[in-house]
mmCIF file of C-alpha atoms in Angstrom:
data_model
loop_
_atom_site.group_PDB
_atom_site.id
_atom_site.type_symbol
_atom_site.label_atom_id
_atom_site.label_comp_id
_atom_site.label_asym_id
_atom_site.label_seq_id
_atom_site.Cartn_x
_atom_site.Cartn_y
_atom_site.Cartn_z
ATOM 1 C CA MET R 1 -41.501 11.179 56.266
ATOM 2 C CA ALA R 2 -45.282 11.601 56.215
ATOM 3 C CA ALA R 3 -45.684 8.348 54.270
ATOM 4 C CA GLY R 4 -43.518 6.482 56.771
ATOM 5 C CA ALA R 5 -45.445 7.861 59.738
ATOM 6 C CA VAL R 6 -48.835 6.742 58.395
ATOM 7 C CA ALA R 7 -47.496 3.337 57.357
ATOM 8 C CA ALA R 8 -45.931 2.861 60.794
ATOM 9 C CA VAL R 9 -49.332 3.266 62.462
ATOM 10 C CA GLY R 10 -50.772 0.529 60.267
ATOM 11 C CA ALA R 11 -47.837 -1.786 60.913
ATOM 12 C CA ALA R 12 -48.221 -1.476 64.683
ATOM 13 C CA LEU R 13 -51.911 -2.524 64.738
ATOM 14 C CA PRO R 14 -53.931 -5.658 63.880
ATOM 15 C CA ALA R 15 -54.650 -6.117 60.169
ATOM 16 C CA ALA R 16 -58.410 -5.657 60.635
ATOM 17 C CA LEU R 17 -57.832 -2.135 62.009
ATOM 18 C CA THR R 18 -54.994 -1.115 59.702
ATOM 19 C CA VAL R 19 -56.936 0.798 57.024
ATOM 20 C CA GLN R 20 -59.270 2.543 59.477
ATOM 21 C CA ALA R 21 -56.398 3.580 61.739
ATOM 22 C CA SER R 22 -54.151 4.623 58.853
ATOM 23 C CA ALA R 23 -56.914 6.791 57.394
ATOM 24 C CA ALA R 24 -57.185 8.626 60.714
ATOM 25 C CA ALA R 25 -53.371 8.775 60.867
ATOM 26 C CA VAL R 26 -53.404 10.704 57.585
ATOM 27 C CA LEU R 27 -55.331 13.496 59.323
ATOM 28 C CA VAL R 28 -53.097 13.359 62.421
ATOM 29 C CA THR R 29 -49.943 13.481 60.315
ATOM 30 C CA VAL R 30 -51.090 16.335 58.078
ATOM 31 C CA VAL R 31 -52.252 18.430 61.052
ATOM 32 C CA ALA R 32 -49.122 17.795 63.143
ATOM 33 C CA ALA R 33 -46.718 18.452 60.283
ATOM 34 C CA SER R 34 -48.587 21.535 59.079
ATOM 35 C CA VAL R 35 -48.724 23.061 62.568
ATOM 36 C CA ALA R 36 -45.008 22.415 63.004
ATOM 37 C CA PHE R 37 -44.243 23.966 59.628
ATOM 38 C CA ALA R 38 -46.340 27.032 60.436
ATOM 39 C CA THR R 39 -44.890 27.598 63.940
ATOM 40 C CA THR R 40 -41.222 26.897 63.216
ATOM 41 C CA THR R 41 -40.190 30.558 63.272
ATOM 42 C CA HIS R 42 -42.477 31.517 66.185
ATOM 43 C CA PRO R 43 -40.918 30.254 69.450
ATOM 44 C CA TRP R 44 -43.929 30.842 71.723
ATOM 45 C CA TRP R 45 -46.350 29.204 69.312
ATOM 46 C CA ALA R 46 -43.909 26.338 68.802
ATOM 47 C CA ALA R 47 -43.734 25.795 72.574
ATOM 48 C CA ALA R 48 -47.530 25.870 72.906
ATOM 49 C CA ALA R 49 -47.946 23.402 70.043
ATOM 50 C CA MET R 50 -45.309 21.090 71.513
ATOM 51 C CA ALA R 51 -47.014 21.142 74.918
ATOM 52 C CA ALA R 52 -50.379 20.396 73.333
ATOM 53 C CA ALA R 53 -48.901 17.526 71.316
ATOM 54 C CA ALA R 54 -47.258 16.023 74.396
ATOM 55 C CA MET R 55 -50.465 16.247 76.423
ATOM 56 C CA ALA R 56 -52.595 14.816 73.605
ATOM 57 C CA THR R 57 -50.140 11.952 73.144
ATOM 58 C CA SER R 58 -50.386 10.865 76.769
ATOM 59 C CA LEU R 59 -54.174 11.223 76.866
ATOM 60 C CA ALA R 60 -54.535 9.200 73.667
ATOM 61 C CA ALA R 61 -52.150 6.513 74.916
ATOM 62 C CA GLY R 62 -54.404 6.031 77.947
ATOM 63 C CA THR R 63 -57.197 4.770 75.673
ATOM 64 C CA GLY R 64 -55.198 1.835 74.335
ATOM 65 C CA PRO R 65 -52.803 0.840 71.527
ATOM 66 C CA VAL R 66 -54.602 2.775 68.778
ATOM 67 C CA GLY R 67 -54.389 6.007 70.751
ATOM 68 C CA ALA R 68 -50.765 5.322 71.658
ATOM 69 C CA ALA R 69 -49.885 4.866 67.985
ATOM 70 C CA PHE R 70 -51.666 8.062 66.957
ATOM 71 C CA GLY R 71 -50.149 10.110 69.754
ATOM 72 C CA THR R 72 -46.621 8.869 69.200
ATOM 73 C CA ILE R 73 -46.716 9.414 65.463
ATOM 74 C CA GLY R 74 -48.303 12.871 65.785
ATOM 75 C CA THR R 75 -45.683 14.029 68.297
ATOM 76 C CA LEU R 76 -42.851 12.514 66.299
ATOM 77 C CA VAL R 77 -43.955 14.150 63.064
ATOM 78 C CA TYR R 78 -44.310 17.514 64.791
ATOM 79 C CA VAL R 79 -40.806 17.301 66.260
ATOM 80 C CA LEU R 80 -39.142 16.181 63.040
ATOM 81 C CA VAL R 81 -40.764 18.883 60.920
ATOM 82 C CA ALA R 82 -40.069 21.570 63.533
ATOM 83 C CA ALA R 83 -36.425 20.502 63.859
ATOM 84 C CA LEU R 84 -35.722 20.081 60.162
ATOM 85 C CA GLY R 85 -37.572 23.295 59.351
ATOM 86 C CA VAL R 86 -34.994 25.231 61.356
ATOM 87 C CA VAL R 87 -31.920 23.140 60.574
ATOM 88 C CA ASP R 88 -32.554 23.019 56.820
ATOM 89 C CA ASP R 89 -33.991 26.572 56.722
ATOM 90 C CA LEU R 90 -37.115 25.274 54.987
ATOM 91 C CA VAL R 91 -39.577 27.991 55.958
ATOM 92 C CA PRO R 92 -38.132 30.849 53.869
ATOM 93 C CA SER R 93 -37.556 28.561 50.866
ATOM 94 C CA VAL R 94 -40.792 26.534 50.920
ATOM 95 C CA SER R 95 -44.209 28.185 51.154
ATOM 96 C CA LEU R 96 -46.769 26.963 53.687
ATOM 97 C CA GLY R 97 -49.159 25.814 50.955
ATOM 98 C CA SER R 98 -46.449 23.888 49.129
ATOM 99 C CA GLY R 99 -45.241 22.290 52.340
ATOM 100 C CA VAL R 100 -48.733 21.180 53.370
ATOM 101 C CA ALA R 101 -49.396 19.783 49.882
ATOM 102 C CA ARG R 102 -46.241 17.670 49.995
ATOM 103 C CA ILE R 103 -47.102 16.456 53.479
ATOM 104 C CA ALA R 104 -50.602 15.462 52.335
ATOM 105 C CA ILE R 105 -49.267 13.589 49.295
ATOM 106 C CA GLY R 106 -46.858 11.637 51.495
ATOM 107 C CA ALA R 107 -49.580 10.789 54.026
ATOM 108 C CA VAL R 108 -51.881 9.456 51.304
ATOM 109 C CA ALA R 109 -49.015 7.361 49.933
ATOM 110 C CA GLY R 110 -48.552 5.893 53.419
ATOM 111 C CA LEU R 111 -52.264 5.029 53.496
ATOM 112 C CA ALA R 112 -51.858 3.107 50.232
ATOM 113 C CA VAL R 113 -48.946 1.157 51.699
ATOM 114 C CA SER R 114 -51.007 0.336 54.807
ATOM 115 C CA ALA R 115 -53.921 -0.887 52.671
ATOM 116 C CA VAL R 116 -51.648 -3.238 50.721
ATOM 117 C CA SER R 117 -50.046 -4.456 53.948
ATOM 118 C CA ALA R 118 -53.442 -5.179 55.523
ATOM 119 C CA THR R 119 -54.554 -7.136 52.470
ATOM 120 C CA VAL R 120 -51.418 -9.271 52.515
ATOM 121 C CA ARG R 121 -51.633 -9.932 56.256
ATOM 122 C CA LYS R 122 -55.302 -10.930 56.029
ATOM 123 C CA ARG R 123 -54.624 -13.189 53.057
ATOM 124 C CA HIS R 124 -51.890 -15.003 54.941
ATOM 125 C CA GLY R 125 -54.004 -15.217 58.103
ATOM 126 C CA THR R 126 -51.522 -13.578 60.461
ATOM 127 C CA ALA R 127 -52.270 -14.018 64.149
ATOM 128 C CA ASP R 128 -52.674 -10.337 64.900
ATOM 129 C CA THR R 129 -56.237 -10.351 63.579
ATOM 130 C CA ALA R 130 -57.236 -12.310 66.666
ATOM 131 C CA ASN R 131 -56.366 -9.322 68.828
ATOM 132 C CA THR R 132 -58.664 -6.899 67.018
ATOM 133 C CA THR R 133 -61.140 -6.672 69.883
ATOM 134 C CA ALA R 134 -58.353 -5.653 72.271
ATOM 135 C CA ALA R 135 -57.806 -2.365 70.444
ATOM 136 C CA PRO R 136 -60.416 0.409 70.611
ATOM 137 C CA ARG R 137 -61.867 1.953 67.489
ATOM 138 C CA THR R 138 -60.626 5.390 66.546
ATOM 139 C CA THR R 139 -64.040 6.914 67.243
ATOM 140 C CA ALA R 140 -63.658 5.988 70.943
ATOM 141 C CA LEU R 141 -60.477 8.010 71.430
ATOM 142 C CA GLY R 142 -62.180 11.370 72.045
ATOM 143 C CA PRO R 143 -64.417 10.346 74.973
ATOM 144 C CA GLY R 144 -61.570 8.460 76.642
ATOM 145 C CA MET R 145 -59.203 11.418 76.338
ATOM 146 C CA LEU R 146 -61.816 13.821 77.741
ATOM 147 C CA ARG R 147 -62.490 11.593 80.753
ATOM 148 C CA SER R 148 -58.784 11.343 81.448
ATOM 149 C CA LEU R 149 -58.343 15.117 81.229
ATOM 150 C CA ARG R 150 -61.368 15.911 83.407
ATOM 151 C CA SER R 151 -60.290 13.519 86.150
ATOM 152 C CA PHE R 152 -56.630 14.531 85.721
ATOM 153 C CA ASP R 153 -55.582 10.905 86.101
ATOM 154 C CA GLU R 154 -52.137 9.353 85.650
ATOM 155 C CA HIS R 155 -52.245 9.833 81.872
ATOM 156 C CA ALA R 156 -53.004 13.554 82.164
ATOM 157 C CA ARG R 157 -50.214 13.920 84.729
ATOM 158 C CA ASP R 158 -47.881 12.093 82.370
ATOM 159 C CA GLY R 159 -48.799 14.613 79.700
ATOM 160 C CA VAL R 160 -47.705 17.463 81.963
ATOM 161 C CA ARG R 161 -44.449 15.669 82.775
ATOM 162 C CA ARG R 162 -43.671 15.445 79.077
ATOM 163 C CA ALA R 163 -45.056 18.849 78.081
ATOM 164 C CA VAL R 164 -42.946 20.960 80.464
ATOM 165 C CA PRO R 165 -39.393 19.987 79.384
ATOM 166 C CA LEU R 166 -40.327 19.541 75.717
ATOM 167 C CA ALA R 167 -42.056 22.925 75.457
ATOM 168 C CA ILE R 168 -39.083 24.652 77.074
ATOM 169 C CA GLY R 169 -36.671 22.778 74.820
ATOM 170 C CA ILE R 170 -38.464 23.564 71.563
ATOM 171 C CA TYR R 171 -38.842 27.209 72.582
ATOM 172 C CA LEU R 172 -35.092 27.592 73.181
ATOM 173 C CA PHE R 173 -34.309 25.812 69.924
ATOM 174 C CA ALA R 174 -36.811 27.786 67.835
ATOM 175 C CA ARG R 175 -35.539 31.048 69.292
ATOM 176 C CA SER R 176 -31.802 30.394 69.001
ATOM 177 C CA ALA R 177 -31.615 27.867 66.109
ATOM 178 C CA SER R 178 -28.657 26.505 68.063
ATOM 179 C CA ARG R 179 -27.592 22.939 67.388
ATOM 180 C CA ASP R 180 -26.702 22.590 71.062
ATOM 181 C CA ALA R 181 -30.286 23.496 71.993
ATOM 182 C CA LEU R 182 -31.526 21.015 69.410
ATOM 183 C CA TRP R 183 -29.485 18.166 70.845
ATOM 184 C CA VAL R 184 -30.578 18.931 74.414
ATOM 185 C CA PHE R 185 -34.207 18.943 73.275
ATOM 186 C CA LEU R 186 -33.753 15.844 71.142
ATOM 187 C CA ALA R 187 -32.215 13.816 73.959
ATOM 188 C CA ALA R 188 -35.114 14.719 76.264
ATOM 189 C CA PHE R 189 -37.586 13.880 73.519
ATOM 190 C CA VAL R 190 -36.055 10.451 72.880
ATOM 191 C CA VAL R 191 -36.242 9.527 76.562
ATOM 192 C CA LEU R 192 -39.824 10.829 76.843
ATOM 193 C CA LEU R 193 -41.084 9.543 73.474
ATOM 194 C CA PRO R 194 -42.827 6.435 74.841
ATOM 195 C CA THR R 195 -45.697 7.646 76.995
ATOM 196 C CA GLY R 196 -46.159 6.729 80.631
ATOM 197 C CA LYS R 197 -43.892 6.716 83.636
ATOM 198 C CA THR R 198 -41.275 4.083 82.851
ATOM 199 C CA PRO R 199 -39.667 1.805 85.475
ATOM 200 C CA TYR R 200 -36.191 2.915 86.561
ATOM 201 C CA THR R 201 -34.477 0.051 84.765
ATOM 202 C CA VAL R 202 -36.106 0.871 81.424
ATOM 203 C CA ALA R 203 -35.451 4.604 81.840
ATOM 204 C CA LEU R 204 -31.766 4.038 82.598
ATOM 205 C CA ALA R 205 -31.451 1.638 79.660
ATOM 206 C CA ARG R 206 -33.048 4.252 77.396
ATOM 207 C CA VAL R 207 -30.619 6.926 78.600
ATOM 208 C CA ALA R 208 -27.668 4.583 78.110
ATOM 209 C CA SER R 209 -28.797 3.711 74.577
ATOM 210 C CA THR R 210 -29.197 7.402 73.744
ATOM 211 C CA VAL R 211 -25.679 8.278 74.900
ATOM 212 C CA LEU R 212 -24.258 5.192 73.192
ATOM 213 C CA GLY R 213 -26.130 6.136 70.039
ATOM 214 C CA VAL R 214 -24.381 9.524 69.939
ATOM 215 C CA VAL R 215 -20.959 7.875 70.186
ATOM 216 C CA LEU R 216 -21.649 5.132 67.632
ATOM 217 C CA LEU R 217 -23.223 7.471 65.112
ATOM 218 C CA GLY R 218 -20.390 9.929 65.478
ATOM 219 C CA LEU R 219 -17.966 7.158 64.602
ATOM 220 C CA LEU R 220 -20.117 5.879 61.735
ATOM 221 C CA SER R 221 -20.272 9.345 60.214
ATOM 222 C CA LEU R 222 -16.527 9.200 59.655
ATOM 223 C CA VAL R 223 -16.866 6.339 57.155
ATOM 224 C CA VAL R 224 -20.513 6.292 55.991
ATOM 225 C CA PRO R 225 -21.891 9.009 53.628
ATOM 226 C CA HIS R 226 -24.319 11.395 55.313
ATOM 227 C CA GLN R 227 -26.996 10.706 52.688
ATOM 228 C CA VAL R 228 -26.970 7.024 53.642
ATOM 229 C CA LEU R 229 -27.173 7.858 57.355
ATOM 230 C CA PHE R 230 -30.096 10.224 56.779
ATOM 231 C CA THR R 231 -32.020 7.559 54.866
ATOM 232 C CA ALA R 232 -31.264 4.932 57.501
ATOM 233 C CA ALA R 233 -32.511 7.310 60.212
ATOM 234 C CA PHE R 234 -36.155 6.933 59.156
ATOM 235 C CA VAL R 235 -35.885 3.142 59.074
ATOM 236 C CA LEU R 236 -34.343 3.000 62.561
ATOM 237 C CA LEU R 237 -36.817 5.506 63.955
ATOM 238 C CA PHE R 238 -39.974 3.769 62.774
ATOM 239 C CA LEU R 239 -38.667 0.314 63.671
ATOM 240 C CA GLY R 240 -38.032 1.584 67.186
ATOM 241 C CA ILE R 241 -41.558 2.998 67.459
ATOM 242 C CA THR R 242 -43.185 -0.160 66.100
ATOM 243 C CA TYR R 243 -41.457 -2.475 68.595
ATOM 244 C CA THR R 244 -41.336 -0.201 71.659
ATOM 245 C CA LYS R 245 -43.812 -2.248 73.695
ATOM 246 C CA THR R 246 -42.468 -5.658 72.645
ATOM 247 C CA TYR R 247 -38.734 -4.970 72.977
ATOM 248 C CA PRO R 248 -38.399 -1.740 74.995
ATOM 249 C CA VAL R 249 -34.613 -1.620 75.396
ATOM 250 C CA PRO R 250 -33.462 -2.425 71.831
ATOM 251 C CA ALA R 251 -36.379 -0.409 70.411
ATOM 252 C CA GLY R 252 -35.298 2.550 72.549
ATOM 253 C CA ALA R 253 -31.792 2.262 71.129
ATOM 254 C CA LEU R 254 -33.128 2.251 67.553
ATOM 255 C CA THR R 255 -35.357 5.252 68.255
ATOM 256 C CA ALA R 256 -32.472 7.180 69.803
ATOM 257 C CA MET R 257 -30.117 6.466 66.926
ATOM 258 C CA GLY R 258 -32.728 7.372 64.332
ATOM 259 C CA ALA R 259 -33.606 10.655 66.038
ATOM 260 C CA ILE R 260 -29.954 11.614 66.515
ATOM 261 C CA LEU R 261 -29.238 10.882 62.868
ATOM 262 C CA LEU R 262 -32.092 13.106 61.717
ATOM 263 C CA ALA R 263 -30.807 15.957 63.841
ATOM 264 C CA GLY R 264 -27.190 15.667 62.814
ATOM 265 C CA THR R 265 -27.095 14.781 59.152
ATOM 266 C CA PRO R 266 -28.954 17.643 57.371
ATOM 267 C CA THR R 267 -26.021 20.040 57.673
ATOM 268 C CA GLY R 268 -23.301 17.415 57.931
ATOM 269 C CA ALA R 269 -22.766 18.041 61.636
ATOM 270 C CA ILE R 270 -23.320 14.487 62.847
ATOM 271 C CA GLY R 271 -19.575 13.948 63.168
ATOM 272 C CA HIS R 272 -19.164 16.854 65.604
ATOM 273 C CA TRP R 273 -20.336 14.721 68.502
ATOM 274 C CA ALA R 274 -17.314 14.888 70.775
ATOM 275 C CA GLY R 275 -17.287 16.957 73.951
ATOM 276 C CA HIS R 276 -20.265 19.275 74.009
ATOM 277 C CA ARG R 277 -22.447 16.984 71.849
ATOM 278 C CA LEU R 278 -22.205 14.324 74.533
ATOM 279 C CA LEU R 279 -22.758 16.986 77.191
ATOM 280 C CA ASP R 280 -25.883 18.199 75.378
ATOM 281 C CA THR R 281 -27.204 14.652 75.319
ATOM 282 C CA VAL R 282 -26.556 14.095 79.015
ATOM 283 C CA ILE R 283 -28.272 17.389 79.903
ATOM 284 C CA GLY R 284 -31.331 16.495 77.843
ATOM 285 C CA CYS R 285 -31.557 13.037 79.409
ATOM 286 C CA ALA R 286 -31.231 14.552 82.892
ATOM 287 C CA LEU R 287 -34.083 17.000 82.205
ATOM 288 C CA ALA R 288 -36.304 14.166 80.999
ATOM 289 C CA LEU R 289 -35.578 12.025 84.061
ATOM 290 C CA ALA R 290 -36.136 14.958 86.417
ATOM 291 C CA ALA R 291 -39.541 15.690 84.891
ATOM 292 C CA THR R 292 -40.499 12.004 84.975
ATOM 293 C CA TYR R 293 -39.610 11.251 88.588
ATOM 294 C CA LEU R 294 -39.931 14.611 90.383
ATOM 295 C CA LEU R 295 -43.398 15.588 89.115
ATOM 296 C CA TRP R 296 -45.956 13.424 90.959
ATOM 297 C CA PRO R 297 -43.265 11.010 92.196
ATOM 298 C CA HIS R 298 -45.799 8.667 93.819
ATOM 299 C CA ASP R 299 -47.421 7.702 90.505
ATOM 300 C CA LYS R 300 -46.783 4.065 89.638
ATOM 301 C CA PRO R 301 -44.647 3.070 86.629
ATOM 302 C CA ASP R 302 -46.415 2.598 83.334
ATOM 303 C CA ASP R 303 -46.411 -1.212 83.591
ATOM 304 C CA ASP R 304 -48.871 -0.949 86.476
ATOM 305 C CA LEU R 305 -51.251 1.515 84.796
ATOM 306 C CA GLN R 306 -54.537 0.506 83.216
ATOM 307 C CA PRO R 307 -55.832 2.216 80.044
ATOM 308 C CA VAL R 308 -58.835 4.496 80.225
ATOM 309 C CA PRO R 309 -61.975 2.572 79.137
ATOM 310 C CA ALA R 310 -62.608 3.137 75.439
ATOM 311 C CA THR R 311 -66.388 3.028 75.584
ATOM 312 C CA SER R 312 -68.776 4.994 77.716
ATOM 313 C CA THR R 313 -71.490 3.356 79.769
#
């Protein structure tokens, strides 16, 4: 999982920035996963960490595509480790040091994959190298995030919109270890995963794809081995993240299916989707939409927002 997260950052950026960004993604991934692993059994700390991750994701996304990639991956890694840590009961069986070491090894492996990918793309002269100047360097993320937070602009407000329902959801899940609480939280997370206030049409399409994903994956689980579904979950999830901006609706569907698979397959419960599983999903989607459109309702949709300048004057 850590290797895939770091490699996904490199794949989403121009080849000239791949190695630099992936190296920074190693740190983001190790920190996010380690914090999640350490707070899994502490509901209040888990909620605080989730809120901080959501806020940081939105602030980073305001600086441009590099920040958006870092924020999304960091939040995603935190959520996956926190969820799987409870569902698979990892914390009692795996020590913190051992868990962090495995996370670090995976992140470094992802960096190696990104380096090879960048070399191949440069050698073949892919067009994305022409867009290098459009993406800010990683060193510019901090000043941009601080300016956004101090002015409490649309990106900071978006962070609050995402932090409130996600912090509540992870707290309830960490405290109860209930699969119902997990699915409510997961549905809200899937809808809120891309940063920014989405247009109504995109938000509704994302909700529809999430609900449809629950139904389709429940049916697939009846004929496809759970091990295969669990492996496919990572592929779907990272494909959805990589192509969110280019193809928002199909990418949202892939992200939803991947996230739902990861939640359902570890204990073989993916097939128990009927009835209350669908209800859990609808409740989570409703919480996400309420936070998005009731908190600062006059903010414009994300398509109309401009990123925070990456360099100071």
